[in-house]
Structure formats: C-alpha cells, structure tokens
PDB file of C-alpha atoms in Angstrom:
ATOM      1  CA  MET A   1      25.876 -21.715 -13.709  1.00  0.00           C
ATOM      2  CA  ASN A   2      23.570 -18.805 -14.917  1.00  0.00           C
ATOM      3  CA  LEU A   3      22.320 -15.747 -12.866  1.00  0.00           C
ATOM      4  CA  GLN A   4      19.198 -14.202 -14.300  1.00  0.00           C
ATOM      5  CA  VAL A   5      18.165 -10.705 -11.866  1.00  0.00           C
ATOM      6  CA  GLU A   6      14.945  -9.912 -12.929  1.00  0.00           C
ATOM      7  CA  LEU A   7      12.876  -6.763 -12.245  1.00  0.00           C
ATOM      8  CA  SER A   8       9.512  -5.160 -11.650  1.00  0.00           C
ATOM      9  CA  LYS A   9       8.193  -2.593  -9.729  1.00  0.00           C
ATOM     10  CA  GLU A  10       5.115  -2.089  -8.320  1.00  0.00           C
ATOM     11  CA  ASP A  11       4.522   1.901  -6.586  1.00  0.00           C
ATOM     12  CA  LEU A  12       7.249   2.871  -5.477  1.00  0.00           C
ATOM     13  CA  VAL A  13       8.670   0.044  -4.331  1.00  0.00           C
ATOM     14  CA  HIS A  14      11.207  -2.459  -6.646  1.00  0.00           C
ATOM     15  CA  TYR A  15      10.918  -6.368  -6.706  1.00  0.00           C
ATOM     16  CA  PHE A  16      14.510  -8.151  -7.303  1.00  0.00           C
ATOM     17  CA  LYS A  17      14.024 -11.758  -8.459  1.00  0.00           C
ATOM     18  CA  VAL A  18      17.693 -13.763  -7.928  1.00  0.00           C
ATOM     19  CA  ILE A  19      17.240 -16.893  -9.385  1.00  0.00           C
ATOM     20  CA  GLY A  20      21.428 -19.206  -9.867  1.00  0.00           C
ATOM     21  CA  GLU A  21      24.094 -18.797  -8.243  1.00  0.00           C
ATOM     22  CA  VAL A  22      26.729 -15.319  -7.357  1.00  0.00           C
ATOM     23  CA  ASP A  23      30.307 -14.769  -7.760  1.00  0.00           C
ATOM     24  CA  ALA A  24      32.617 -13.550  -9.551  1.00  0.00           C
ATOM     25  CA  PHE A  25      31.493 -14.738 -12.643  1.00  0.00           C
ATOM     26  CA  THR A  26      28.041 -14.124 -12.565  1.00  0.00           C
ATOM     27  CA  ALA A  27      27.728 -11.103  -9.931  1.00  0.00           C
ATOM     28  CA  PRO A  28      28.685  -8.441 -12.904  1.00  0.00           C
ATOM     29  CA  VAL A  29      24.595  -9.515 -14.265  1.00  0.00           C
ATOM     30  CA  LEU A  30      23.326  -8.517 -10.541  1.00  0.00           C
ATOM     31  CA  LYS A  31      25.623  -5.224 -10.149  1.00  0.00           C
ATOM     32  CA  GLU A  32      23.992  -3.999 -14.054  1.00  0.00           C
ATOM     33  CA  LYS A  33      20.365  -4.868 -12.262  1.00  0.00           C
ATOM     34  CA  LEU A  34      21.013  -2.980  -9.178  1.00  0.00           C
ATOM     35  CA  ILE A  35      22.791   0.329 -10.887  1.00  0.00           C
ATOM     36  CA  SER A  36      20.214   0.244 -13.499  1.00  0.00           C
ATOM     37  CA  VAL A  37      17.109   2.069 -10.235  1.00  0.00           C
ATOM     38  CA  GLN A  38      19.905   2.695  -7.620  1.00  0.00           C
ATOM     39  CA  ASP A  39      20.272   6.438  -7.541  1.00  0.00           C
ATOM     40  CA  THR A  40      17.203   7.061  -7.266  1.00  0.00           C
ATOM     41  CA  PRO A  41      16.014   8.843  -4.070  1.00  0.00           C
ATOM     42  CA  GLY A  42      14.237   6.749  -1.692  1.00  0.00           C
ATOM     43  CA  LEU A  43      13.833   4.031  -3.463  1.00  0.00           C
ATOM     44  CA  GLN A  44      12.923   0.999  -1.921  1.00  0.00           C
ATOM     45  CA  ALA A  45      14.226  -2.431  -3.270  1.00  0.00           C
ATOM     46  CA  GLU A  46      13.044  -6.313  -2.163  1.00  0.00           C
ATOM     47  CA  ILE A  47      15.703  -8.625  -3.447  1.00  0.00           C
ATOM     48  CA  ASP A  48      14.076 -12.616  -4.056  1.00  0.00           C
ATOM     49  CA  LEU A  49      18.012 -14.776  -2.443  1.00  0.00           C
ATOM     50  CA  SER A  50      14.834 -16.998  -2.328  1.00  0.00           C
ATOM     51  CA  GLU A  51      16.279 -19.387  -5.919  1.00  0.00           C
ATOM     52  CA  VAL A  52      19.915 -18.258  -4.747  1.00  0.00           C
ATOM     53  CA  ASP A  53      21.973 -21.646  -3.525  1.00  0.00           C
ATOM     54  CA  TYR A  54      25.526 -19.997  -2.961  1.00  0.00           C
ATOM     55  CA  ILE A  55      26.717 -16.105  -2.127  1.00  0.00           C
ATOM     56  CA  ASP A  56      30.951 -15.391  -2.494  1.00  0.00           C
ATOM     57  CA  SER A  57      31.967 -12.535  -1.222  1.00  0.00           C
ATOM     58  CA  THR A  58      31.917 -10.495  -5.315  1.00  0.00           C
ATOM     59  CA  GLY A  59      28.711 -10.641  -4.378  1.00  0.00           C
ATOM     60  CA  LEU A  60      28.085  -9.986  -0.655  1.00  0.00           C
ATOM     61  CA  GLY A  61      30.151  -7.440  -1.706  1.00  0.00           C
ATOM     62  CA  ILE A  62      27.432  -5.559  -4.186  1.00  0.00           C
ATOM     63  CA  PHE A  63      24.166  -6.472  -1.485  1.00  0.00           C
ATOM     64  CA  ILE A  64      26.846  -4.273   0.490  1.00  0.00           C
ATOM     65  CA  GLY A  65      26.828  -0.957  -2.408  1.00  0.00           C
ATOM     66  CA  PHE A  66      24.173  -0.953  -2.959  1.00  0.00           C
ATOM     67  CA  TYR A  67      22.547  -0.711   0.072  1.00  0.00           C
ATOM     68  CA  LYS A  68      25.201   1.652   0.665  1.00  0.00           C
ATOM     69  CA  VAL A  69      23.908   3.927  -1.926  1.00  0.00           C
ATOM     70  CA  LEU A  70      20.082   3.424  -0.710  1.00  0.00           C
ATOM     71  CA  LYS A  71      21.156   4.796   2.347  1.00  0.00           C
ATOM     72  CA  GLU A  72      23.073   8.195   1.201  1.00  0.00           C
ATOM     73  CA  LYS A  73      19.799   8.185  -0.264  1.00  0.00           C
ATOM     74  CA  GLU A  74      16.816   7.782   1.559  1.00  0.00           C
ATOM     75  CA  GLY A  75      15.755   4.604  -0.158  1.00  0.00           C
ATOM     76  CA  TYR A  76      15.118   1.284   1.597  1.00  0.00           C
ATOM     77  CA  VAL A  77      16.830  -2.595   1.294  1.00  0.00           C
ATOM     78  CA  LYS A  78      16.262  -5.559   1.871  1.00  0.00           C
ATOM     79  CA  MET A  79      16.265  -9.482   0.775  1.00  0.00           C
ATOM     80  CA  THR A  80      13.606 -11.385   1.342  1.00  0.00           C
ATOM     81  CA  GLY A  81      14.075 -15.410   0.719  1.00  0.00           C
ATOM     82  CA  VAL A  82      16.305 -16.013   2.185  1.00  0.00           C
ATOM     83  CA  ASN A  83      17.466 -19.932   3.084  1.00  0.00           C
ATOM     84  CA  ALA A  84      18.952 -20.717   6.439  1.00  0.00           C
ATOM     85  CA  ARG A  85      22.737 -21.087   4.182  1.00  0.00           C
ATOM     86  CA  LEU A  86      22.181 -17.330   3.365  1.00  0.00           C
ATOM     87  CA  LYS A  87      21.330 -15.954   6.809  1.00  0.00           C
ATOM     88  CA  ARG A  88      24.291 -18.719   7.966  1.00  0.00           C
ATOM     89  CA  LEU A  89      26.816 -16.343   5.699  1.00  0.00           C
ATOM     90  CA  PHE A  90      24.840 -13.568   5.909  1.00  0.00           C
ATOM     91  CA  GLU A  91      24.989 -13.369  10.124  1.00  0.00           C
ATOM     92  CA  ILE A  92      29.053 -14.734   9.582  1.00  0.00           C
ATOM     93  CA  THR A  93      30.150 -10.974   7.388  1.00  0.00           C
ATOM     94  CA  GLY A  94      27.884  -9.203   9.904  1.00  0.00           C
ATOM     95  CA  ILE A  95      26.028  -8.365   6.669  1.00  0.00           C
ATOM     96  CA  ASP A  96      22.265  -9.019   9.022  1.00  0.00           C
ATOM     97  CA  LYS A  97      23.199  -5.724  11.057  1.00  0.00           C
ATOM     98  CA  ILE A  98      22.382  -3.833   8.644  1.00  0.00           C
ATOM     99  CA  ILE A  99      20.127  -5.052   6.216  1.00  0.00           C
ATOM    100  CA  ASP A 100      17.043  -5.924   6.282  1.00  0.00           C
ATOM    101  CA  ILE A 101      17.094 -10.606   5.918  1.00  0.00           C
ATOM    102  CA  GLU A 102      13.666 -12.096   5.895  1.00  0.00           C
ATOM    103  CA  MET A 103      13.665 -15.617   6.237  1.00  0.00           C
ATOM    104  CA  GLU A 104      11.418 -18.116   3.094  1.00  0.00           C
ATOM    105  CA  GLU A 105       9.112 -19.932   4.490  1.00  0.00           C
ATOM    106  CA  GLY A 106       9.236 -23.185   5.356  1.00  0.00           C
ATOM    107  CA  GLY A 107      12.643 -23.608   3.473  1.00  0.00           C
ATOM    108  CA  ASN A 108      15.783 -25.726   4.100  1.00  0.00           C
ATOM    109  CA  LEU A 109      17.186 -25.539   7.818  1.00  0.00           C
ATOM    110  CA  ASP A 110      20.442 -27.027   6.488  1.00  0.00           C
ATOM    111  CA  ALA A 111      23.559 -23.716   7.906  1.00  0.00           C
ATOM    112  CA  THR A 112      26.079 -25.650   6.448  1.00  0.00           C
ATOM    113  CA  VAL A 113      28.350 -22.625   4.703  1.00  0.00           C
TER     114      VAL A 113
END
C-alpha cells in the first residue's frame, strides 16, 4: 500500500492530508513530511486522516514524536477527519488524552479495531 502526504500552508497553519495506510513500510514518508516543518517555533499543524483506515504502532510513534517536538516549541497539533476505528485506536493508546482529535462528519461508525 502506498502513502501520500500532501502539505499546504495557510497563514501560520500547516495542513497535512494523509492518504493510505500508515505502517512500518509507509511511515517514513509521513515522518519525512512532518520533520520538514517541525522545527518551526509555534507551528500550528492539522493532520487530516479522513482517508486513512489503518495506523500501526510505527505510525502512532511518529505522531507522538511530532506532538512532543511541537509542544517543546510551543506549537500545536490537531488530527481531523478521524473515523470511529482510528478514534478507538487513539482511545486505547491514550493518544486522545494528549492530542486534540476531531472526528470526521457523518463517517463510518464501525469501531472494530
């Protein structure tokens, strides 16, 4: 499976559109995009996961690492377009307690992980 990460910027907010599955094989693509901007002080980032159905532990680690770097530099990260399955994953791992997560509107309610 391939992974695409599109980056756009509007004012001070960097928008990431992630498309595909985030696993050990595709995660380096995501990591490279996030690293390219993470050293910007006060960075505001929104990561759109509306076209992501699967994230493994490698992907979760990348999101946590990105969050930590942004937090150190007084930045902010938010994940948007999260379906019920990914939301359940974020709840199980506790990521929903540290990263702002916004569900997709009218999305799949199947929370089977």
